[in-house]
Amino acid sequence: MAKNPLTLPKPLVDKLPVRLGGSGDGVVPVVRLHGMIAPGGAGFSRVLSAESVEEPLRRAFTTRGAKAVALLINSPGGSPTQSEYIASRIRQLATEHEVPVIAFCEDVAASGGYWLACAADEIYATATSVVGSIGVISAGFGFSELIERLGIERRLHSAGESKARLDPFFVEKSEDVEWLNTIQEGIHDEFRDWVVGRRGEKLKAAGANLFDGDVWLGRRAAELGIVDGVGTLREVVEKRFPGAKLEMTEARRSLFAKLGLPAAGWDEAAAAIVGAASARVAWSRYGR
């Protein structure tokens, strides 16, 4: 039975922390969450993972005198599992240290990028930010006809009839596509429930229209309740916390990382190049 995406238990919606407002000096640590979301993090391209963001998040939430923690998000998405790990860690730290969280969407906060934004107590975007994409996507290639033309014989041996599902060198099977759709629908349900649990009654449109994978510019996203308002990091912080100092919280990088070199070897460098190409495709879907 399909679930109503806009009716979840109220306890899933956190109460807005009391400290989200006020005056006086203090500091607002800023954590930049920029790039594709994927496991690991070593290589040429910037990657967001539970591992790569742990240090800056921990430093931000333990900053003395923090009025709030700001998340500066610019991501087209990526791994749903890493998105869940990072968002869960943000909520854990926010609860532990009783520090409110405000997310700011830059160019793109889509798919997994929006998943991260929903870990905040409030979300802001600029008028030209691309926000949303609450859906699941997978892509690949089929080479069965190509290798046949080239006279190449594909040899694959496996134990278990489901082990070789969606092999790109075999003709696609309808039952394999059905299996993939089931996996995607399950992830989509988790994503939808997370958004509804975090945004609650702020969402102002019918559920199906919000969760069809579409994206919106900042002002329309605010009208739909996908974000709380239109504004930049400095505008909102200066208004909310007069006199507070913005403090960028970056992970400490090794010499290899500063030089743009992989720390673990050239195999990882090759993988990073492929990852960079995949990232370029992901960004291009949003015109960036």
PDB file of N, CA, C and O in Angstrom, residues 55-102:
ATOM      1  N   GLU A  55      35.786  15.776  10.114  1.00  0.00           N
ATOM      2  CA  GLU A  55      36.608  16.743  10.842  1.00  0.00           C
ATOM      3  C   GLU A  55      36.016  18.153  10.812  1.00  0.00           C
ATOM      4  O   GLU A  55      35.876  18.778  11.879  1.00  0.00           O
ATOM      5  N   PRO A  56      35.658  18.708   9.637  1.00  0.00           N
ATOM      6  CA  PRO A  56      35.099  20.063   9.659  1.00  0.00           C
ATOM      7  C   PRO A  56      33.777  20.156  10.417  1.00  0.00           C
ATOM      8  O   PRO A  56      33.522  21.162  11.086  1.00  0.00           O
ATOM      9  N   LEU A  57      32.951  19.124  10.340  1.00  0.00           N
ATOM     10  CA  LEU A  57      31.697  19.157  11.094  1.00  0.00           C
ATOM     11  C   LEU A  57      31.958  19.161  12.595  1.00  0.00           C
ATOM     12  O   LEU A  57      31.374  19.950  13.344  1.00  0.00           O
ATOM     13  N   ARG A  58      32.852  18.282  13.026  1.00  0.00           N
ATOM     14  CA  ARG A  58      33.155  18.196  14.454  1.00  0.00           C
ATOM     15  C   ARG A  58      33.747  19.507  14.966  1.00  0.00           C
ATOM     16  O   ARG A  58      33.377  19.989  16.043  1.00  0.00           O
ATOM     17  N   ARG A  59      34.652  20.089  14.203  1.00  0.00           N
ATOM     18  CA  ARG A  59      35.261  21.355  14.608  1.00  0.00           C
ATOM     19  C   ARG A  59      34.222  22.466  14.674  1.00  0.00           C
ATOM     20  O   ARG A  59      34.243  23.315  15.570  1.00  0.00           O
ATOM     21  N   ALA A  60      33.290  22.484  13.722  1.00  0.00           N
ATOM     22  CA  ALA A  60      32.272  23.532  13.694  1.00  0.00           C
ATOM     23  C   ALA A  60      31.370  23.457  14.918  1.00  0.00           C
ATOM     24  O   ALA A  60      31.101  24.468  15.585  1.00  0.00           O
ATOM     25  N   PHE A  61      30.906  22.269  15.240  1.00  0.00           N
ATOM     26  CA  PHE A  61      29.953  22.128  16.344  1.00  0.00           C
ATOM     27  C   PHE A  61      30.603  22.270  17.714  1.00  0.00           C
ATOM     28  O   PHE A  61      29.906  22.477  18.712  1.00  0.00           O
ATOM     29  N   THR A  62      31.923  22.173  17.781  1.00  0.00           N
ATOM     30  CA  THR A  62      32.615  22.344  19.064  1.00  0.00           C
ATOM     31  C   THR A  62      33.284  23.707  19.179  1.00  0.00           C
ATOM     32  O   THR A  62      34.030  23.948  20.119  1.00  0.00           O
ATOM     33  N   THR A  63      33.014  24.604  18.227  1.00  0.00           N
ATOM     34  CA  THR A  63      33.569  25.952  18.282  1.00  0.00           C
ATOM     35  C   THR A  63      32.990  26.713  19.469  1.00  0.00           C
ATOM     36  O   THR A  63      31.766  26.785  19.636  1.00  0.00           O
ATOM     37  N   ARG A  64      33.868  27.280  20.285  1.00  0.00           N
ATOM     38  CA  ARG A  64      33.420  28.031  21.461  1.00  0.00           C
ATOM     39  C   ARG A  64      32.636  29.276  21.025  1.00  0.00           C
ATOM     40  O   ARG A  64      33.061  30.013  20.144  1.00  0.00           O
ATOM     41  N   GLY A  65      31.502  29.489  21.624  1.00  0.00           N
ATOM     42  CA  GLY A  65      30.698  30.672  21.332  1.00  0.00           C
ATOM     43  C   GLY A  65      29.888  30.582  20.053  1.00  0.00           C
ATOM     44  O   GLY A  65      29.380  31.603  19.570  1.00  0.00           O
ATOM     45  N   ALA A  66      29.719  29.372  19.490  1.00  0.00           N
ATOM     46  CA  ALA A  66      28.969  29.222  18.246  1.00  0.00           C
ATOM     47  C   ALA A  66      27.495  29.555  18.460  1.00  0.00           C
ATOM     48  O   ALA A  66      26.839  28.990  19.344  1.00  0.00           O
ATOM     49  N   LYS A  67      26.973  30.491  17.674  1.00  0.00           N
ATOM     50  CA  LYS A  67      25.557  30.830  17.739  1.00  0.00           C
ATOM     51  C   LYS A  67      24.731  29.845  16.910  1.00  0.00           C
ATOM     52  O   LYS A  67      23.572  29.586  17.208  1.00  0.00           O
ATOM     53  N   ALA A  68      25.336  29.348  15.843  1.00  0.00           N
ATOM     54  CA  ALA A  68      24.714  28.370  14.956  1.00  0.00           C
ATOM     55  C   ALA A  68      25.816  27.819  14.066  1.00  0.00           C
ATOM     56  O   ALA A  68      26.924  28.381  14.016  1.00  0.00           O
ATOM     57  N   VAL A  69      25.535  26.731  13.371  1.00  0.00           N
ATOM     58  CA  VAL A  69      26.454  26.204  12.360  1.00  0.00           C
ATOM     59  C   VAL A  69      25.782  26.385  11.002  1.00  0.00           C
ATOM     60  O   VAL A  69      24.612  26.023  10.823  1.00  0.00           O
ATOM     61  N   ALA A  70      26.522  26.974  10.059  1.00  0.00           N
ATOM     62  CA  ALA A  70      26.001  27.181   8.708  1.00  0.00           C
ATOM     63  C   ALA A  70      26.587  26.135   7.765  1.00  0.00           C
ATOM     64  O   ALA A  70      27.787  25.856   7.795  1.00  0.00           O
ATOM     65  N   LEU A  71      25.728  25.552   6.948  1.00  0.00           N
ATOM     66  CA  LEU A  71      26.157  24.608   5.916  1.00  0.00           C
ATOM     67  C   LEU A  71      26.049  25.316   4.569  1.00  0.00           C
ATOM     68  O   LEU A  71      24.971  25.760   4.175  1.00  0.00           O
ATOM     69  N   LEU A  72      27.171  25.446   3.876  1.00  0.00           N
ATOM     70  CA  LEU A  72      27.190  26.071   2.560  1.00  0.00           C
ATOM     71  C   LEU A  72      27.239  24.952   1.532  1.00  0.00           C
ATOM     72  O   LEU A  72      28.287  24.334   1.314  1.00  0.00           O
ATOM     73  N   ILE A  73      26.095  24.676   0.905  1.00  0.00           N
ATOM     74  CA  ILE A  73      25.940  23.474   0.092  1.00  0.00           C
ATOM     75  C   ILE A  73      25.970  23.791  -1.401  1.00  0.00           C
ATOM     76  O   ILE A  73      25.276  24.694  -1.876  1.00  0.00           O
ATOM     77  N   ASN A  74      26.778  23.025  -2.120  1.00  0.00           N
ATOM     78  CA  ASN A  74      26.839  23.131  -3.581  1.00  0.00           C
ATOM     79  C   ASN A  74      27.110  21.726  -4.106  1.00  0.00           C
ATOM     80  O   ASN A  74      28.259  21.326  -4.243  1.00  0.00           O
ATOM     81  N   SER A  75      26.050  20.976  -4.356  1.00  0.00           N
ATOM     82  CA  SER A  75      26.217  19.572  -4.734  1.00  0.00           C
ATOM     83  C   SER A  75      25.064  19.091  -5.606  1.00  0.00           C
ATOM     84  O   SER A  75      23.898  19.349  -5.301  1.00  0.00           O
ATOM     85  N   PRO A  76      25.394  18.358  -6.689  1.00  0.00           N
ATOM     86  CA  PRO A  76      24.347  17.770  -7.533  1.00  0.00           C
ATOM     87  C   PRO A  76      23.889  16.414  -7.021  1.00  0.00           C
ATOM     88  O   PRO A  76      23.074  15.752  -7.651  1.00  0.00           O
ATOM     89  N   GLY A  77      24.453  15.969  -5.891  1.00  0.00           N
ATOM     90  CA  GLY A  77      24.044  14.695  -5.315  1.00  0.00           C
ATOM     91  C   GLY A  77      25.073  13.604  -5.498  1.00  0.00           C
ATOM     92  O   GLY A  77      26.259  13.862  -5.662  1.00  0.00           O
ATOM     93  N   GLY A  78      24.609  12.366  -5.487  1.00  0.00           N
ATOM     94  CA  GLY A  78      25.506  11.221  -5.592  1.00  0.00           C
ATOM     95  C   GLY A  78      24.985  10.066  -4.768  1.00  0.00           C
ATOM     96  O   GLY A  78      23.797   9.718  -4.850  1.00  0.00           O
ATOM     97  N   SER A  79      25.830   9.490  -3.936  1.00  0.00           N
ATOM     98  CA  SER A  79      25.490   8.304  -3.162  1.00  0.00           C
ATOM     99  C   SER A  79      24.404   8.590  -2.118  1.00  0.00           C
ATOM    100  O   SER A  79      24.589   9.436  -1.244  1.00  0.00           O
ATOM    101  N   PRO A  80      23.274   7.872  -2.183  1.00  0.00           N
ATOM    102  CA  PRO A  80      22.251   8.065  -1.142  1.00  0.00           C
ATOM    103  C   PRO A  80      22.728   7.598   0.229  1.00  0.00           C
ATOM    104  O   PRO A  80      22.347   8.177   1.253  1.00  0.00           O
ATOM    105  N   THR A  81      23.572   6.573   0.260  1.00  0.00           N
ATOM    106  CA  THR A  81      24.061   6.077   1.544  1.00  0.00           C
ATOM    107  C   THR A  81      24.966   7.088   2.221  1.00  0.00           C
ATOM    108  O   THR A  81      24.835   7.363   3.420  1.00  0.00           O
ATOM    109  N   GLN A  82      25.896   7.683   1.466  1.00  0.00           N
ATOM    110  CA  GLN A  82      26.762   8.701   2.036  1.00  0.00           C
ATOM    111  C   GLN A  82      25.963   9.948   2.423  1.00  0.00           C
ATOM    112  O   GLN A  82      26.256  10.590   3.434  1.00  0.00           O
ATOM    113  N   SER A  83      24.934  10.275   1.647  1.00  0.00           N
ATOM    114  CA  SER A  83      24.064  11.402   1.995  1.00  0.00           C
ATOM    115  C   SER A  83      23.402  11.154   3.340  1.00  0.00           C
ATOM    116  O   SER A  83      23.328  12.047   4.190  1.00  0.00           O
ATOM    117  N   GLU A  84      22.922   9.932   3.529  1.00  0.00           N
ATOM    118  CA  GLU A  84      22.271   9.581   4.789  1.00  0.00           C
ATOM    119  C   GLU A  84      23.257   9.618   5.950  1.00  0.00           C
ATOM    120  O   GLU A  84      22.944  10.124   7.037  1.00  0.00           O
ATOM    121  N   TYR A  85      24.470   9.097   5.729  1.00  0.00           N
ATOM    122  CA  TYR A  85      25.498   9.128   6.770  1.00  0.00           C
ATOM    123  C   TYR A  85      25.802  10.563   7.201  1.00  0.00           C
ATOM    124  O   TYR A  85      25.855  10.873   8.395  1.00  0.00           O
ATOM    125  N   ILE A  86      26.039  11.432   6.231  1.00  0.00           N
ATOM    126  CA  ILE A  86      26.427  12.813   6.544  1.00  0.00           C
ATOM    127  C   ILE A  86      25.294  13.552   7.246  1.00  0.00           C
ATOM    128  O   ILE A  86      25.491  14.230   8.256  1.00  0.00           O
ATOM    129  N   ALA A  87      24.069  13.422   6.704  1.00  0.00           N
ATOM    130  CA  ALA A  87      22.920  14.109   7.303  1.00  0.00           C
ATOM    131  C   ALA A  87      22.683  13.624   8.725  1.00  0.00           C
ATOM    132  O   ALA A  87      22.388  14.422   9.630  1.00  0.00           O
ATOM    133  N   SER A  88      22.805  12.318   8.937  1.00  0.00           N
ATOM    134  CA  SER A  88      22.618  11.762  10.283  1.00  0.00           C
ATOM    135  C   SER A  88      23.669  12.299  11.247  1.00  0.00           C
ATOM    136  O   SER A  88      23.363  12.614  12.409  1.00  0.00           O
ATOM    137  N   ARG A  89      24.902  12.435  10.771  1.00  0.00           N
ATOM    138  CA  ARG A  89      25.971  12.954  11.621  1.00  0.00           C
ATOM    139  C   ARG A  89      25.725  14.414  11.989  1.00  0.00           C
ATOM    140  O   ARG A  89      25.969  14.829  13.133  1.00  0.00           O
ATOM    141  N   ILE A  90      25.211  15.181  11.045  1.00  0.00           N
ATOM    142  CA  ILE A  90      24.898  16.581  11.323  1.00  0.00           C
ATOM    143  C   ILE A  90      23.846  16.677  12.423  1.00  0.00           C
ATOM    144  O   ILE A  90      23.975  17.453  13.378  1.00  0.00           O
ATOM    145  N   ARG A  91      22.796  15.866  12.309  1.00  0.00           N
ATOM    146  CA  ARG A  91      21.755  15.904  13.327  1.00  0.00           C
ATOM    147  C   ARG A  91      22.280  15.434  14.686  1.00  0.00           C
ATOM    148  O   ARG A  91      21.921  15.971  15.731  1.00  0.00           O
ATOM    149  N   GLN A  92      23.132  14.423  14.676  1.00  0.00           N
ATOM    150  CA  GLN A  92      23.700  13.920  15.928  1.00  0.00           C
ATOM    151  C   GLN A  92      24.502  14.999  16.638  1.00  0.00           C
ATOM    152  O   GLN A  92      24.352  15.213  17.843  1.00  0.00           O
ATOM    153  N   LEU A  93      25.357  15.702  15.901  1.00  0.00           N
ATOM    154  CA  LEU A  93      26.175  16.758  16.486  1.00  0.00           C
ATOM    155  C   LEU A  93      25.323  17.940  16.940  1.00  0.00           C
ATOM    156  O   LEU A  93      25.580  18.537  17.985  1.00  0.00           O
ATOM    157  N   ALA A  94      24.306  18.291  16.146  1.00  0.00           N
ATOM    158  CA  ALA A  94      23.430  19.408  16.507  1.00  0.00           C
ATOM    159  C   ALA A  94      22.704  19.131  17.817  1.00  0.00           C
ATOM    160  O   ALA A  94      22.567  20.006  18.667  1.00  0.00           O
ATOM    161  N   THR A  95      22.241  17.893  17.979  1.00  0.00           N
ATOM    162  CA  THR A  95      21.532  17.514  19.203  1.00  0.00           C
ATOM    163  C   THR A  95      22.481  17.452  20.391  1.00  0.00           C
ATOM    164  O   THR A  95      22.176  17.936  21.486  1.00  0.00           O
ATOM    165  N   GLU A  96      23.650  16.862  20.166  1.00  0.00           N
ATOM    166  CA  GLU A  96      24.629  16.707  21.240  1.00  0.00           C
ATOM    167  C   GLU A  96      25.088  18.043  21.793  1.00  0.00           C
ATOM    168  O   GLU A  96      25.234  18.217  23.004  1.00  0.00           O
ATOM    169  N   HIS A  97      25.336  19.015  20.902  1.00  0.00           N
ATOM    170  CA  HIS A  97      25.886  20.306  21.331  1.00  0.00           C
ATOM    171  C   HIS A  97      24.823  21.395  21.425  1.00  0.00           C
ATOM    172  O   HIS A  97      25.153  22.539  21.753  1.00  0.00           O
ATOM    173  N   GLU A  98      23.575  21.059  21.118  1.00  0.00           N
ATOM    174  CA  GLU A  98      22.453  22.001  21.192  1.00  0.00           C
ATOM    175  C   GLU A  98      22.751  23.270  20.398  1.00  0.00           C
ATOM    176  O   GLU A  98      22.566  24.399  20.880  1.00  0.00           O
ATOM    177  N   VAL A  99      23.219  23.067  19.175  1.00  0.00           N
ATOM    178  CA  VAL A  99      23.539  24.179  18.274  1.00  0.00           C
ATOM    179  C   VAL A  99      22.622  24.093  17.053  1.00  0.00           C
ATOM    180  O   VAL A  99      22.531  23.032  16.432  1.00  0.00           O
ATOM    181  N   PRO A 100      21.915  25.162  16.717  1.00  0.00           N
ATOM    182  CA  PRO A 100      21.046  25.140  15.538  1.00  0.00           C
ATOM    183  C   PRO A 100      21.862  25.107  14.245  1.00  0.00           C
ATOM    184  O   PRO A 100      23.030  25.500  14.219  1.00  0.00           O
ATOM    185  N   VAL A 101      21.232  24.655  13.179  1.00  0.00           N
ATOM    186  CA  VAL A 101      21.898  24.503  11.887  1.00  0.00           C
ATOM    187  C   VAL A 101      21.093  25.230  10.817  1.00  0.00           C
ATOM    188  O   VAL A 101      19.870  25.075  10.732  1.00  0.00           O
ATOM    189  N   ILE A 102      21.778  26.020  10.000  1.00  0.00           N
ATOM    190  CA  ILE A 102      21.141  26.709   8.877  1.00  0.00           C
ATOM    191  C   ILE A 102      21.879  26.318   7.607  1.00  0.00           C
ATOM    192  O   ILE A 102      23.107  26.407   7.535  1.00  0.00           O
TER     193      ILE A 102
END
